[in-house]
């Protein structure tokens, strides 16, 4: 999903996928290809069902570490 949709899902909001979306459970991957949970599509809306714990700040490719001199 796009970065803004990833943030919405992590915040508990649903994302509108339109009426052509396939119903059921799905894996959720952020824009960097990092798995972040399981979602469910119903009536064209995607909702997060189970989220994987991420280090603080690790939404959309941020590594969650506070010292860039150490992490590169």
Coordinates of N, CA, C and O in Angstrom, one line a residue:
X1 N 0.8 -1.2 0.0 CA 0.0 0.0 0.0 C 0.9 1.2 0.0 O 2.0 1.2 0.4
X2 N 0.3 2.3 -0.4 CA 1.1 3.6 -0.4 C 1.3 4.1 1.0 O 0.6 3.6 2.0
X3 N 2.3 4.9 1.2 CA 2.7 5.4 2.5 C 1.6 6.0 3.3 O 1.4 5.7 4.5
X4 N 0.8 6.9 2.6 CA -0.3 7.5 3.4 C -1.4 6.5 3.8 O -2.0 6.6 4.8
X5 N -1.6 5.5 2.9 CA -2.6 4.4 3.3 C -2.0 3.6 4.4 O -2.8 3.1 5.3
X6 N -0.7 3.3 4.4 CA -0.1 2.5 5.5 C -0.3 3.3 6.8 O -0.7 2.6 7.8
X7 N -0.1 4.6 6.9 CA -0.3 5.3 8.1 C -1.7 5.3 8.6 O -2.0 5.1 9.7
X8 N -2.7 5.3 7.6 CA -4.1 5.3 8.0 C -4.4 3.9 8.6 O -5.1 3.8 9.6
X9 N -3.9 2.8 8.0 CA -4.2 1.5 8.5 C -3.6 1.3 9.9 O -4.3 0.8 10.8
X10 N -2.4 1.8 10.1 CA -1.8 1.6 11.4 C -2.5 2.4 12.4 O -2.6 2.1 13.6
X11 N -3.2 3.5 12.0 CA -3.9 4.4 12.9 C -5.3 3.9 13.2 O -6.1 4.5 13.9
X12 N -5.7 2.7 12.6 CA -7.0 2.1 12.8 C -8.1 2.6 11.8 O -9.2 2.2 11.9
X13 N -7.7 3.4 10.8 CA -8.6 3.8 9.8 C -8.7 2.8 8.6 O -7.8 2.1 8.4
X14 N -9.8 2.9 7.9 CA -10.0 2.0 6.7 C -9.6 2.8 5.5 O -9.6 4.0 5.5
X15 N -9.2 2.0 4.5 CA -8.8 2.6 3.2 C -9.8 2.2 2.1 O -10.1 1.0 2.0
X16 N -10.3 3.1 1.3 CA -11.3 2.8 0.3 C -10.5 2.3 -0.9 O -9.7 3.0 -1.5
X17 N -10.8 1.0 -1.4 CA -10.1 0.4 -2.5 C -11.0 0.4 -3.8 O -10.6 0.0 -4.8
X18 N -12.3 0.9 -3.6 CA -13.2 0.9 -4.7 C -14.0 -0.4 -4.8 O -13.7 -1.4 -4.1
X19 N -15.0 -0.4 -5.6 CA -15.9 -1.6 -5.6 C -15.4 -2.8 -6.3 O -15.9 -3.9 -6.2
X20 N -14.3 -2.7 -7.0 CA -13.7 -3.8 -7.7 C -12.7 -4.6 -6.9 O -12.1 -5.6 -7.4
X21 N -12.5 -4.3 -5.6 CA -11.5 -4.9 -4.8 C -12.0 -6.4 -4.5 O -13.2 -6.6 -4.3
X22 N -11.1 -7.3 -4.4 CA -11.4 -8.7 -4.0 C -11.6 -8.8 -2.5 O -10.9 -8.1 -1.7
X23 N -12.7 -9.5 -2.2 CA -13.0 -9.6 -0.7 C -12.1 -10.6 0.0 O -11.7 -11.6 -0.6
X24 N -11.9 -10.4 1.3 CA -11.3 -11.4 2.1 C -10.0 -10.9 2.7 O -9.7 -9.7 2.7
X25 N -9.2 -11.8 3.3 CA -8.0 -11.5 4.0 C -6.9 -11.3 3.0 O -6.8 -11.9 2.0
X26 N -5.9 -10.4 3.4 CA -4.7 -10.2 2.6 C -3.6 -9.8 3.4 O -3.7 -9.4 4.6
X27 N -2.4 -9.9 2.9 CA -1.2 -9.5 3.6 C -1.0 -8.0 3.3 O -1.3 -7.5 2.2
X28 N -0.5 -7.3 4.2 CA -0.2 -5.8 4.0 C 1.3 -5.6 4.0 O 2.0 -5.9 4.8
X29 N 1.7 -4.9 2.9 CA 3.1 -4.5 2.7 C 3.1 -3.0 2.4 O 2.3 -2.4 1.7
X30 N 4.1 -2.3 3.0 CA 4.2 -0.9 2.8 C 4.9 -0.6 1.5 O 5.3 -1.5 0.8
X31 N 5.1 0.7 1.2 CA 5.7 1.0 -0.1 C 7.1 0.5 -0.3 O 7.6 0.4 -1.4
X32 N 7.8 0.2 0.8 CA 9.2 -0.3 0.7 C 9.2 -1.8 0.6 O 10.3 -2.5 0.6
X33 N 8.0 -2.5 0.6 CA 7.9 -3.9 0.5 C 8.0 -4.6 1.8 O 8.2 -5.8 1.9
X34 N 7.9 -3.9 2.9 CA 8.0 -4.4 4.3 C 6.6 -4.9 4.7 O 5.7 -4.1 4.8
X35 N 6.5 -6.1 5.1 CA 5.3 -6.7 5.7 C 5.0 -6.0 7.0 O 5.8 -5.9 7.8
X36 N 3.7 -5.5 7.1 CA 3.3 -4.9 8.4 C 2.0 -5.4 9.0 O 1.6 -5.0 10.0
X37 N 1.4 -6.4 8.3 CA 0.2 -7.0 9.0 C -0.7 -7.7 8.0 O -0.4 -7.9 6.9
X38 N -1.9 -8.1 8.6 CA -2.9 -8.7 7.8 C -4.1 -7.8 7.8 O -4.5 -7.1 8.8
X39 N -4.7 -7.7 6.6 CA -5.9 -6.8 6.4 C -7.0 -7.6 5.9 O -6.9 -8.8 5.5
X40 N -8.2 -7.0 5.9 CA -9.4 -7.6 5.4 C -10.1 -6.6 4.5 O -10.3 -5.5 4.9
X41 N -10.6 -7.1 3.3 CA -11.3 -6.2 2.4 C -12.8 -6.6 2.5 O -13.1 -7.8 2.3
X42 N -13.7 -5.7 2.7 CA -15.1 -5.9 2.7 C -15.8 -4.7 2.2 O -15.5 -3.6 2.7
X43 N -16.7 -4.9 1.2 CA -17.4 -3.8 0.6 C -16.5 -2.7 0.1 O -16.8 -1.5 0.2
X44 N -15.3 -3.1 -0.4 CA -14.4 -2.2 -1.0 C -13.5 -1.4 0.0 O -12.8 -0.5 -0.4
X45 N -13.6 -1.7 1.2 CA -12.8 -1.0 2.3 C -11.8 -2.0 2.9 O -12.2 -3.1 3.2
X46 N -10.6 -1.6 2.9 CA -9.5 -2.4 3.5 C -9.3 -1.9 5.0 O -9.1 -0.7 5.2
X47 N -9.3 -2.9 5.9 CA -9.1 -2.6 7.3 C -8.0 -3.5 7.8 O -7.9 -4.7 7.4
X48 N -7.1 -3.0 8.7 CA -6.1 -3.8 9.3 C -6.8 -4.7 10.3 O -7.6 -4.3 11.1
X49 N -6.4 -6.0 10.4 CA -6.9 -7.0 11.3 C -5.8 -7.3 12.4 O -6.1 -7.5 13.5
X50 N -4.6 -7.5 11.9 CA -3.5 -7.8 12.8 C -2.3 -7.1 12.3 O -1.9 -7.2 11.1
X51 N -1.6 -6.3 13.1 CA -0.4 -5.6 12.7 C 0.8 -6.1 13.4 O 0.8 -6.6 14.6
X52 N 1.9 -6.1 12.7 CA 3.2 -6.5 13.2 C 3.9 -5.4 13.9 O 3.9 -4.2 13.4
X53 N 4.4 -5.6 15.1 CA 5.0 -4.6 15.9 C 6.3 -4.1 15.1 O 7.1 -4.9 14.7
X54 N 6.4 -2.8 15.0 CA 7.6 -2.2 14.3 C 8.3 -1.3 15.3 O 7.7 -0.7 16.2
X55 N 9.6 -1.2 15.1 CA 10.4 -0.3 16.0 C 9.8 1.1 15.8 O 9.3 1.5 14.7
X56 N 9.8 1.9 16.8 CA 9.2 3.3 16.8 C 9.8 4.0 15.6 O 11.0 4.1 15.4
X57 N 8.9 4.6 14.8 CA 9.3 5.4 13.7 C 9.5 4.6 12.4 O 9.8 5.2 11.4
X58 N 9.2 3.3 12.4 CA 9.5 2.5 11.2 C 8.3 2.4 10.2 O 8.0 1.4 9.7
X59 N 7.7 3.5 10.0 CA 6.6 3.6 9.0 C 7.2 4.1 7.7 O 8.0 5.1 7.7
X60 N 7.0 3.5 6.6 CA 7.4 4.0 5.3 C 9.0 4.1 5.2 O 9.5 5.1 4.7
X61 N 9.6 3.0 5.6 CA 11.1 2.9 5.3 C 12.0 3.6 6.4 O 13.2 3.5 6.3
X62 N 11.4 4.3 7.4 CA 12.3 4.8 8.4 C 12.8 3.7 9.3 O 12.0 2.8 9.6
X63 N 14.0 3.7 9.6 CA 14.6 2.5 10.4 C 14.3 2.5 11.8 O 14.6 1.6 12.5
X64 N 13.7 3.6 12.4 CA 13.3 3.6 13.8 C 14.5 3.8 14.8 O 14.3 3.8 16.0
X65 N 15.7 3.9 14.3 CA 16.9 4.2 15.1 C 17.2 5.7 15.2 O 17.0 6.4 14.2
X66 N 17.6 6.1 16.3 CA 17.6 7.6 16.5 C 19.0 8.2 16.1 O 19.1 9.4 16.0
X67 N 20.0 7.4 15.9 CA 21.3 8.0 15.6 C 21.8 7.6 14.2 O 22.3 6.5 14.0
X68 N 21.6 8.5 13.2 CA 22.0 8.1 11.8 C 23.5 7.9 11.7 O 23.9 7.2 10.8
X69 N 24.3 8.5 12.6 CA 25.7 8.3 12.5 C 26.1 6.8 12.8 O 27.1 6.3 12.2
X70 N 25.3 6.1 13.6 CA 25.5 4.7 13.9 C 24.9 3.8 12.8 O 25.5 2.8 12.4
X71 N 23.7 4.2 12.3 CA 23.0 3.3 11.4 C 23.4 3.5 9.9 O 23.0 2.7 9.1
X72 N 24.0 4.7 9.6 CA 24.4 4.9 8.2 C 23.3 5.5 7.5 O 22.8 5.5 6.6

